[in-house]
Short mmCIF file of C-alpha atoms in Angstrom, two decimals:
data_model
loop_
_atom_site.label_atom_id
_atom_site.label_comp_id
_atom_site.label_asym_id
_atom_site.label_seq_id
_atom_site.Cartn_x
_atom_site.Cartn_y
_atom_site.Cartn_z
CA UNK A 184 -4.90 -24.41 -2.35
CA UNK A 185 -7.42 -23.41 -0.14
CA UNK A 186 -5.26 -20.58 1.67
CA UNK A 187 -5.36 -19.23 -2.52
CA UNK A 188 -8.63 -18.99 -2.65
CA UNK A 189 -9.37 -16.78 0.97
CA UNK A 190 -6.27 -14.58 -0.06
CA UNK A 191 -8.27 -11.43 -1.91
CA UNK A 192 -10.93 -12.38 0.82
CA UNK A 193 -8.65 -10.33 3.79
CA UNK A 194 -10.54 -7.52 5.30
CA UNK A 195 -10.17 -4.95 8.34
CA UNK A 196 -11.80 -5.06 11.11
CA UNK A 197 -13.47 -1.42 10.46
CA UNK A 198 -15.73 -3.48 8.21
CA UNK A 199 -17.58 -5.90 9.91
CA UNK A 200 -21.16 -4.77 10.82
CA UNK A 201 -22.70 -7.90 12.83
CA UNK A 202 -26.11 -7.29 11.03
CA UNK A 203 -24.46 -8.13 7.23
CA UNK A 204 -23.31 -11.70 7.30
CA UNK A 205 -20.68 -10.79 4.29
CA UNK A 206 -19.07 -8.45 5.66
CA UNK A 207 -17.41 -11.20 7.56
CA UNK A 208 -18.09 -14.68 6.21
CA UNK A 209 -15.88 -15.36 4.28
CA UNK A 210 -13.64 -12.95 5.18
CA UNK A 211 -10.38 -13.35 7.14
CA UNK A 212 -9.04 -10.43 9.21
CA UNK A 213 -5.21 -10.88 10.08
CA UNK A 214 -4.46 -7.89 12.99
CA UNK A 215 -1.36 -7.03 14.60
CA UNK A 216 -0.64 -6.41 17.75
CA UNK A 217 2.83 -3.95 17.71
CA UNK A 218 3.26 -4.46 21.51
CA UNK A 219 6.28 -2.45 21.65
CA UNK A 220 8.39 -3.76 19.12
CA UNK A 221 11.67 -2.70 17.61
CA UNK A 222 11.43 -0.47 14.53
CA UNK A 223 13.89 -3.20 12.64
CA UNK A 224 11.10 -6.03 14.51
CA UNK A 225 8.34 -4.10 12.99
CA UNK A 226 9.83 -3.00 9.97
CA UNK A 227 10.19 -6.95 9.05
CA UNK A 228 6.26 -8.12 9.54
CA UNK A 229 5.10 -4.75 7.71
CA UNK A 230 7.68 -5.76 4.46
CA UNK A 231 6.06 -9.44 4.80
CA UNK A 232 2.51 -7.66 4.18
CA UNK A 233 3.12 -5.23 1.80
CA UNK A 234 5.00 -7.58 -0.07
CA UNK A 235 1.65 -9.51 -0.30
CA UNK A 236 -0.73 -6.98 -0.62
CA UNK A 237 -2.89 -7.53 2.73
CA UNK A 238 -5.48 -5.64 4.33
CA UNK A 239 -4.72 -5.70 7.88
CA UNK A 240 -5.56 -3.47 11.17
CA UNK A 241 -2.65 -2.93 13.22
CA UNK A 242 -2.92 -2.00 16.87
CA UNK A 243 -0.31 0.30 17.76
CA UNK A 244 1.07 1.03 20.98
CA UNK A 245 3.90 3.28 20.33
CA UNK A 246 4.55 6.31 18.71
CA UNK A 247 7.22 5.64 15.64
CA UNK A 248 8.05 6.77 12.57
CA UNK A 249 7.11 3.92 11.62
CA UNK A 250 3.13 4.85 11.65
CA UNK A 251 3.54 7.45 8.78
CA UNK A 252 4.46 4.03 6.49
CA UNK A 253 1.97 1.71 7.55
CA UNK A 254 -0.79 5.24 7.15
CA UNK A 255 -0.21 5.52 3.61
CA UNK A 256 -0.51 2.08 2.46
CA UNK A 257 -4.52 1.90 2.26
CA UNK A 258 -4.50 -1.54 3.01
CA UNK A 259 -3.95 -0.78 6.13
CA UNK A 260 -5.79 0.65 9.28
CA UNK A 261 -4.61 1.72 12.54
CA UNK A 262 -6.61 0.96 15.37
CA UNK A 263 -5.39 1.42 19.23
CA UNK A 264 -3.52 -1.18 21.92
CA UNK A 265 -4.04 0.32 25.57
CA UNK A 266 -2.55 -0.57 28.43
CA UNK A 267 -4.24 -0.39 31.19
CA UNK A 268 -1.70 -2.60 33.28
CA UNK A 269 0.24 -0.10 34.72
CA UNK A 270 -3.19 1.54 35.68
CA UNK A 271 -4.89 -0.86 37.66
CA UNK A 272 -1.30 -1.31 39.66
CA UNK A 273 -1.91 1.38 40.22
CA UNK A 274 1.02 3.40 38.55
CA UNK A 275 -0.08 6.87 36.07
CA UNK A 276 2.47 6.27 33.45
CA UNK A 277 -0.34 6.22 31.07
CA UNK A 278 -2.83 8.28 32.88
CA UNK A 279 -4.64 8.48 36.63
CA UNK A 280 -7.57 7.74 35.13
CA UNK A 281 -9.46 4.84 32.22
CA UNK A 282 -10.09 7.52 30.29
CA UNK A 283 -7.03 9.17 29.95
CA UNK A 284 -5.43 6.20 29.06
CA UNK A 285 -7.63 6.15 26.45
CA UNK A 286 -6.73 9.34 25.38
CA UNK A 287 -2.93 8.95 25.61
CA UNK A 288 -3.15 6.23 22.52
CA UNK A 289 -5.96 8.55 20.71
CA UNK A 290 -3.30 10.81 20.66
CA UNK A 291 -0.99 8.59 19.41
CA UNK A 292 -3.80 7.55 16.20
CA UNK A 293 -6.06 10.35 15.82
CA UNK A 294 -9.44 8.89 14.92
CA UNK A 295 -9.27 5.55 15.26
CA UNK A 296 -11.86 3.41 15.45
CA UNK A 297 -10.74 -0.01 16.07
CA UNK A 298 -9.27 -1.59 19.60
CA UNK A 299 -7.93 -4.17 21.89
CA UNK A 300 -6.22 -3.99 25.24
CA UNK A 301 -2.96 -4.96 25.86
CA UNK A 302 -3.99 -8.30 28.21
CA UNK A 303 -7.10 -7.79 26.76
CA UNK A 304 -8.44 -5.94 29.39
CA UNK A 305 -11.96 -5.73 29.11
CA UNK A 306 -14.61 -4.13 30.73
CA UNK A 307 -19.17 -2.55 30.07
CA UNK A 308 -17.29 0.65 31.72
CA UNK A 309 -14.37 0.26 28.84
CA UNK A 310 -16.71 -0.26 26.65
CA UNK A 311 -19.10 2.84 26.83
CA UNK A 312 -15.70 4.79 26.91
CA UNK A 313 -14.10 3.44 23.42
CA UNK A 314 -17.59 3.90 22.59
CA UNK A 315 -17.86 7.65 23.68
CA UNK A 316 -14.80 8.77 22.04
CA UNK A 317 -15.21 7.18 18.70
CA UNK A 318 -13.93 4.07 18.83
CA UNK A 319 -16.84 1.45 16.92
CA UNK A 320 -15.45 -1.71 16.99
CA UNK A 321 -13.62 -3.60 19.91
CA UNK A 322 -11.43 -6.51 19.75
CA UNK A 323 -10.72 -8.20 23.44
CA UNK A 324 -12.59 -11.36 24.07
CA UNK A 325 -10.97 -15.03 22.22
CA UNK A 326 -12.51 -18.04 21.40
CA UNK A 327 -10.20 -20.25 20.12
CA UNK A 328 -11.07 -21.98 17.09
CA UNK A 329 -10.37 -25.40 18.96
CA UNK A 330 -13.64 -24.34 20.96
CA UNK A 331 -15.75 -25.30 17.32
CA UNK A 332 -18.16 -22.66 17.94
CA UNK A 333 -19.97 -20.65 15.70
CA UNK A 334 -17.46 -17.20 16.37
CA UNK A 335 -20.15 -13.96 15.43
CA UNK A 336 -19.41 -10.36 16.11
CA UNK A 337 -21.91 -8.75 17.89
CA UNK A 338 -22.85 -5.23 19.45
CA UNK A 339 -22.50 -4.59 23.00
CA UNK A 340 -24.84 -2.20 24.61
CA UNK A 341 -22.83 1.05 24.71
CA UNK A 342 -22.82 0.27 20.77
CA UNK A 343 -19.48 -1.00 20.24
CA UNK A 344 -18.97 -3.61 17.91
CA UNK A 345 -17.79 -7.07 19.47
CA UNK A 346 -15.19 -8.73 17.42
CA UNK A 347 -13.38 -12.26 19.44
CA UNK A 348 -10.60 -13.68 17.78
CA UNK A 349 -10.27 -17.42 16.94
CA UNK A 350 -6.41 -17.65 16.92
CA UNK A 351 -3.72 -15.52 18.91
CA UNK A 352 -0.08 -16.42 18.57
CA UNK A 353 0.71 -16.03 22.36
CA UNK A 354 -1.58 -18.38 23.23
CA UNK A 355 -1.17 -21.20 20.99
CA UNK A 356 2.56 -21.36 21.44
CA UNK A 357 2.23 -21.19 25.72
CA UNK A 358 -0.57 -23.53 25.69
CA UNK A 359 1.57 -25.54 24.04
CA UNK A 360 -0.76 -26.71 21.06
CA UNK A 361 0.58 -26.26 17.79
CA UNK A 362 -2.35 -27.31 15.73
CA UNK A 363 -3.44 -25.28 14.17
CA UNK A 364 -4.54 -26.16 10.37
CA UNK A 365 -5.04 -23.16 9.01
CA UNK A 366 -5.88 -24.95 5.75
CA UNK A 367 -9.14 -25.85 7.89
CA UNK A 368 -9.70 -22.65 9.74
CA UNK A 369 -10.34 -20.35 6.53
CA UNK A 370 -12.82 -22.46 5.51
CA UNK A 371 -14.68 -22.84 9.42
CA UNK A 372 -18.03 -20.18 9.31
CA UNK A 373 -18.52 -17.47 10.82
CA UNK A 374 -16.02 -14.73 12.35
CA UNK A 375 -12.39 -15.26 11.26
CA UNK A 376 -9.91 -13.03 13.41
CA UNK A 377 -6.56 -13.64 14.08
CA UNK A 378 -4.28 -12.52 15.94
CA UNK A 379 -0.28 -11.93 15.19
CA UNK A 380 2.65 -10.48 16.79
CA UNK A 381 6.66 -8.64 15.08
CA UNK A 382 8.55 -9.87 18.02
CA UNK A 383 6.81 -13.01 17.91
CA UNK A 384 7.38 -13.45 13.81
CA UNK A 385 10.61 -12.10 13.73
CA UNK A 386 11.95 -14.45 16.33
CA UNK A 387 9.63 -17.32 15.05
CA UNK A 388 8.71 -17.69 18.25
CA UNK A 389 8.07 -21.89 19.34
CA UNK A 390 7.30 -22.24 23.15
CA UNK A 391 6.87 -19.09 26.26
CA UNK A 392 10.33 -20.13 26.98
CA UNK A 393 11.93 -19.47 23.79
CA UNK A 394 10.09 -15.76 23.93
CA UNK A 395 11.37 -15.39 27.64
CA UNK A 396 15.21 -16.57 26.86
CA UNK A 397 15.63 -13.83 24.14
CA UNK A 398 14.04 -10.71 26.38
CA UNK A 399 16.99 -8.90 26.86
CA UNK A 400 17.94 -9.01 23.10
CA UNK A 401 14.16 -8.33 22.18
CA UNK A 402 15.39 -4.43 21.19
CA UNK A 403 18.87 -6.04 19.81
CA UNK A 404 17.45 -7.08 16.73
CA UNK A 405 20.76 -8.19 14.77
CA UNK A 406 20.95 -9.80 17.96
CA UNK A 407 18.21 -11.58 17.96
CA UNK A 408 17.82 -13.04 14.59
CA UNK A 409 20.52 -15.18 15.50
CA UNK A 410 18.39 -17.02 18.16
CA UNK A 411 15.05 -17.53 15.21
CA UNK A 412 13.82 -20.53 15.14
CA UNK A 413 14.15 -23.04 12.27
CA UNK A 414 11.18 -25.57 13.90
CA UNK A 415 7.63 -24.85 13.61
CA UNK A 416 6.59 -21.56 14.81
CA UNK A 417 4.91 -18.18 15.12
CA UNK A 418 6.63 -17.56 11.89
CA UNK A 419 5.99 -20.34 10.01
CA UNK A 420 2.27 -20.11 11.40
CA UNK A 421 1.94 -16.23 9.96
CA UNK A 422 3.40 -17.55 6.57
CA UNK A 423 0.57 -19.97 6.15
CA UNK A 424 -2.13 -17.82 6.51
CA UNK A 425 -0.72 -15.84 3.87
CA UNK A 426 0.54 -18.11 1.63
CA UNK A 427 3.88 -16.87 1.65
CA UNK A 428 6.47 -19.24 -0.04
CA UNK A 429 9.29 -19.96 2.28
CA UNK A 430 11.95 -22.28 2.67
CA UNK A 431 11.53 -25.32 4.92
CA UNK A 432 12.81 -25.18 8.54
CA UNK A 433 17.09 -26.25 8.78
CA UNK A 434 17.69 -27.80 12.31
CA UNK A 435 19.83 -26.62 15.27
CA UNK A 436 23.50 -27.03 14.99
CA UNK A 437 25.80 -26.83 17.57
CA UNK A 438 22.58 -25.75 20.26
CA UNK A 439 21.83 -23.27 18.18
CA UNK A 440 18.61 -22.59 15.44
CA UNK A 441 20.95 -22.07 12.42
CA UNK A 442 19.64 -18.82 10.03
CA UNK A 443 18.83 -18.90 6.85
CA UNK A 444 18.88 -15.23 5.09
CA UNK A 445 15.56 -12.60 4.46
#
């Protein structure tokens, strides 16, 4: 099992050193953008990762009692996931300047070293601000694994270490790719960062239409669970990457998805 060969090789984003290929070429990096997930949905992802004893970088969007649980696990590191969208639209929800927005999220995760912006908002100015505020690693660039490029981290002029990711759940099902083969992907040379979201792991999302059709239930997890996709989806990708044993999909019943117990 090729995945099992790499299970002990999961590492944290902050461990990446562009000048030392051994810090990334033989490693896999799991990153989770928590994206304001309901605590029940976030807990579901944490449960899986704690069970498998996997190192993970979490990009945090909001304060929740679950951050204490994450901080208490030495396999986990907390980065920030700042949302600049409101500021760009003239809404000062998180701050009136880019610097204030970053400060807002650093108050939730003081001492954070890693950052990925919501919607991948990036610029040289932002990279410089990240560096000035003590952040060291930025993962705001997506270079898909199907591009067949040899992805590597690099130093930005700001001093930030830029860490592109090669697979993202939202992009995978939005583009209807569904061609990911992690048994092949883990053997690629270069940097191998994967990006997941708790909502898509919980729902096992397989299309943007499915995700949007359940949006009104995203903060009602007990009801949302009834609509978990039982065909191939993000949860299956996630479990495949972590080499977790799981049951095969059972198919749909009466137009709805048939549910298996956790």
